[in-house]
XYZ file of C-alpha atoms in Angstrom:
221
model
C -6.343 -15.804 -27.173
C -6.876 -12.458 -28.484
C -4.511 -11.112 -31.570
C -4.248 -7.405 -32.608
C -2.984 -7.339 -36.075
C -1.747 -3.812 -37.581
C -4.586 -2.203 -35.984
C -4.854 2.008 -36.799
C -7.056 4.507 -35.834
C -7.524 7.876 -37.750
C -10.317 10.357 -37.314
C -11.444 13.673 -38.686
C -9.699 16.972 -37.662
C -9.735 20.610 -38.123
C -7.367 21.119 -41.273
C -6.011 17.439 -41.349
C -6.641 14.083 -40.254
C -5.887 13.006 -37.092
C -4.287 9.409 -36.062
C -5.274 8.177 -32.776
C -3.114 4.709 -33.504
C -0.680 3.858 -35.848
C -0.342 -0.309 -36.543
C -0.714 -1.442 -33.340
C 0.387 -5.096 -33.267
C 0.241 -7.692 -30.924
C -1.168 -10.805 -29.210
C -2.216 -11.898 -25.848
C -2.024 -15.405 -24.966
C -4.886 -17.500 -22.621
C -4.972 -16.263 -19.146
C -2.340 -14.055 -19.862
C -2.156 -10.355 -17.794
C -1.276 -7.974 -19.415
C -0.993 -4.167 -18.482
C -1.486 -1.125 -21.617
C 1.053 1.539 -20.352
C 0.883 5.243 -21.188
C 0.420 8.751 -20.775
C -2.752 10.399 -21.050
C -3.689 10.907 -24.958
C -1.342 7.974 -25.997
C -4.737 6.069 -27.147
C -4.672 3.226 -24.711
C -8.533 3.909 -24.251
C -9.167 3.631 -27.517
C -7.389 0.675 -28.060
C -9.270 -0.897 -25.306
C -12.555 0.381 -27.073
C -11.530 -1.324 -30.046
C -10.514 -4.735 -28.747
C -13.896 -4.957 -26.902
C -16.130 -4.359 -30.370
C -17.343 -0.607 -29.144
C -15.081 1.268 -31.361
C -13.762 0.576 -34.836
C -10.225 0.589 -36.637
C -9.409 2.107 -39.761
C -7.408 -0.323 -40.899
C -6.647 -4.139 -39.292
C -8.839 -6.114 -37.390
C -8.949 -7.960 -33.820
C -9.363 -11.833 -33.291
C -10.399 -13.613 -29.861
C -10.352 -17.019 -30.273
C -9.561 -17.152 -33.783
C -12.761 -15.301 -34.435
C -12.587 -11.571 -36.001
C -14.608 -9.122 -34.226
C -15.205 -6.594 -37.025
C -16.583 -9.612 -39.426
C -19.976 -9.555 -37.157
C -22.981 -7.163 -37.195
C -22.852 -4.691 -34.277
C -25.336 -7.241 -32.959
C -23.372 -10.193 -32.638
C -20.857 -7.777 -31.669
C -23.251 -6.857 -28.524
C -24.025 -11.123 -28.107
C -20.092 -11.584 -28.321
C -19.251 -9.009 -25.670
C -22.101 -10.451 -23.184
C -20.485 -14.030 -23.558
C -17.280 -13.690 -23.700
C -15.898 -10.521 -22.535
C -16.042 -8.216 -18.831
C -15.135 -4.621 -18.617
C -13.917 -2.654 -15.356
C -14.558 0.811 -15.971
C -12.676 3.787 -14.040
C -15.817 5.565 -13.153
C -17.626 1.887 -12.436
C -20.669 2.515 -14.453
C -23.102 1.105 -12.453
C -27.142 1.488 -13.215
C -27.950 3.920 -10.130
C -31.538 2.611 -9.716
C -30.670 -0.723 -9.309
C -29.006 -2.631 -6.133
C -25.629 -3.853 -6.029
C -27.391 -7.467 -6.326
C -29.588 -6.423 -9.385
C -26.589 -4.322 -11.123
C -24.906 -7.835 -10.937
C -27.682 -9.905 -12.409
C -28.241 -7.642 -15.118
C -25.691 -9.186 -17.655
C -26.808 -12.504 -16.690
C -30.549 -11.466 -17.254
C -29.143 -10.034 -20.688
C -28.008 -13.496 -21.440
C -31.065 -15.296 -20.441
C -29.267 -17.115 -18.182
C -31.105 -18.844 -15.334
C -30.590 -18.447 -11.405
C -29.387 -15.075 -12.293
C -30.137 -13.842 -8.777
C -28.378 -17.091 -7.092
C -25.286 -16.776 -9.283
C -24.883 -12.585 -8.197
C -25.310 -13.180 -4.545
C -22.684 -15.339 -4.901
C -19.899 -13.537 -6.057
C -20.869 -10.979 -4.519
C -20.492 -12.546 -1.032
C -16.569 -13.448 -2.818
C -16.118 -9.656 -2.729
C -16.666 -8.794 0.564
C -20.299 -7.703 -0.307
C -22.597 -10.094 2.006
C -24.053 -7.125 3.598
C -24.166 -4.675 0.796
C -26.519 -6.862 -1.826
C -29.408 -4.190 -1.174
C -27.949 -1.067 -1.234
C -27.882 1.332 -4.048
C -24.864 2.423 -5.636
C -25.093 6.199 -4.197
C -24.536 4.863 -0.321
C -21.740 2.723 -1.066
C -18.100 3.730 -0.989
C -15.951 4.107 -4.505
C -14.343 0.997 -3.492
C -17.556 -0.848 -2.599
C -18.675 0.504 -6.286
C -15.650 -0.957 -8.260
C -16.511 -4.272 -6.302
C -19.725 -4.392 -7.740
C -18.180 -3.776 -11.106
C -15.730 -6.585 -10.523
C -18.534 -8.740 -9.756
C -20.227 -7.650 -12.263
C -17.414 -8.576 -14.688
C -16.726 -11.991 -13.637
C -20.191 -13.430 -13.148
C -20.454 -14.546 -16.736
C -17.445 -15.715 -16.259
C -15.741 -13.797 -19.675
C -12.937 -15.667 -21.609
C -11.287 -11.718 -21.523
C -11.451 -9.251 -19.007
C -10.758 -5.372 -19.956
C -10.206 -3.118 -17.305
C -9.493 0.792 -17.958
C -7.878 2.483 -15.472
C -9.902 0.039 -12.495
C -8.082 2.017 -9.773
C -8.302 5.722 -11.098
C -10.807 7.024 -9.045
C -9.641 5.735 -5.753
C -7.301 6.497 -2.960
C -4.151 4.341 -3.332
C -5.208 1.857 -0.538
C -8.479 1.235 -1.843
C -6.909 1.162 -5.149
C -4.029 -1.848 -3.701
C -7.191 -3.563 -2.637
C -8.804 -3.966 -5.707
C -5.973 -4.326 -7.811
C -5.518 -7.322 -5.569
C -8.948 -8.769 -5.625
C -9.165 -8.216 -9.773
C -5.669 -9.966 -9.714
C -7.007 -13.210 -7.548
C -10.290 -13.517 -9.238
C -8.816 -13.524 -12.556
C -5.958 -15.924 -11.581
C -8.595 -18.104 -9.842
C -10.844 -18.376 -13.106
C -7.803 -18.137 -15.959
C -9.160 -15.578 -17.522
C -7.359 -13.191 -19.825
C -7.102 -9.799 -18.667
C -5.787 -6.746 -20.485
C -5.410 -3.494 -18.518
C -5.004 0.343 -18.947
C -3.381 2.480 -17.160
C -0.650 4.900 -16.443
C 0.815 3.839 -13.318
C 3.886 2.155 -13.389
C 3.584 0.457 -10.016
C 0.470 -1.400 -10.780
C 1.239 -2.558 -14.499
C 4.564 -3.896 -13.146
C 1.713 -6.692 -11.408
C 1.101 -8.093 -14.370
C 2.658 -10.626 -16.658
C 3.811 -8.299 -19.134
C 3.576 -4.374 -19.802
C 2.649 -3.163 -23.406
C 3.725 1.034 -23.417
C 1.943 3.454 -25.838
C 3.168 6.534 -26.923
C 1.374 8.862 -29.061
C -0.269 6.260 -30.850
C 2.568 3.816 -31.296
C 3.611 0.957 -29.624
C 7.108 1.723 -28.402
C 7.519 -1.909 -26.594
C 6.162 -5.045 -25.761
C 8.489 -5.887 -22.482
């Protein structure tokens, strides 16, 4: 599904340069879960960044589907990632002056895909969100956000899911919760799904763990 192949990362520092990863190397098979282990400043965000188009290597390249990423344009980069790919950010990135129904129909608006607003309400009511299609992101809880990010995610129904640290930012019940309903939604639609984070408990959900450690990857269990 997606392939990393000797993938580095080395940027500009004071005095000397400064590698952020070091020929990362791996692949992730179709519908596959798979959790990104590490401690802060081991470059899992990075990697992320680089698997979904935003960020660059320095050396290697990433495939999905058989197709290399860093062969397109940075616009059929942007027309790749609205097709085929979701992202779950920690802070949930929502617009703020749009409704949890319109932040939803925005990629699918994007995409010039029809019965956008049809196709939002609908997965929104699969997230526990019948009530909330209305409200603005500022009056709804951190876990109501991320819901609307999940929805947001899955309504153009990606081939590969990346999620960076989904649960960061909330309480470890809310946190269960959505870990839960990302984990259900992604098993329902076999999608792939790749996920960063540093806690042990919640990569040990998926199918298999991948740890990073300053800029290496130590194993692939």
């Amino acid at each position: 599904m997606i392939s990393v192949s000797h993938v580095s990362k080395v940027v500009g520092d004071v005095g000397s340069p400064l590698a952020i990863l070091r020929d990362i190397d791996f692949t992730v098979n179709a519908g596959e879960s798979v959790a990104i282990l590490g401690a802060s400043g081991s470059g899992k965000s990075t990697l992320l960044s680089i698997m979904a188009g935003l960020d660059t290597p320095s050396e290697g390249h990433v495939s999905l589907a058989g197709q290399q990423i860093f062969e397109m344009t940075e616009d059929q980069r942007a027309a790749w990632r609205g097709q085929k790919l979701g992202f779950v950010f920690q802070n949930f990135q929502l617009m703020g002056h749009l409704t949890a129904l319109e932040n939803v129909m925005l990629p699918l608006e994007l995409s010039g895909i029809k019965d956008a607003a049809k196709l939002a309400k609908e997965i929104l009511l699969q997230v526990g969100l019948a009530e909330r299609l209305k409200h603005f992101p500022k009056v709804l809880s951190g876990g109501e956000q991320q819901r609307v990010a999940l929805a947001r995610a899955f309504v153009v129904q990606p081939q590969l899911l990346l999620a960076d640290e989904p649960t960061g930012s909330l309480d470890a019940q809310t946190g269960e919760s959505i870990m839960d309903l990302m984990l259900s939604m992604n098993h329902a639609r076999g999608t792939t799904l790749i996920l960063v984070t540093h806690d042990q408990k919640l990569a040990a959900r998926c199918d298999r763990t991948l740890t990073l450690q300053a800029g290496q990857l130590i194993s692939k269990g």
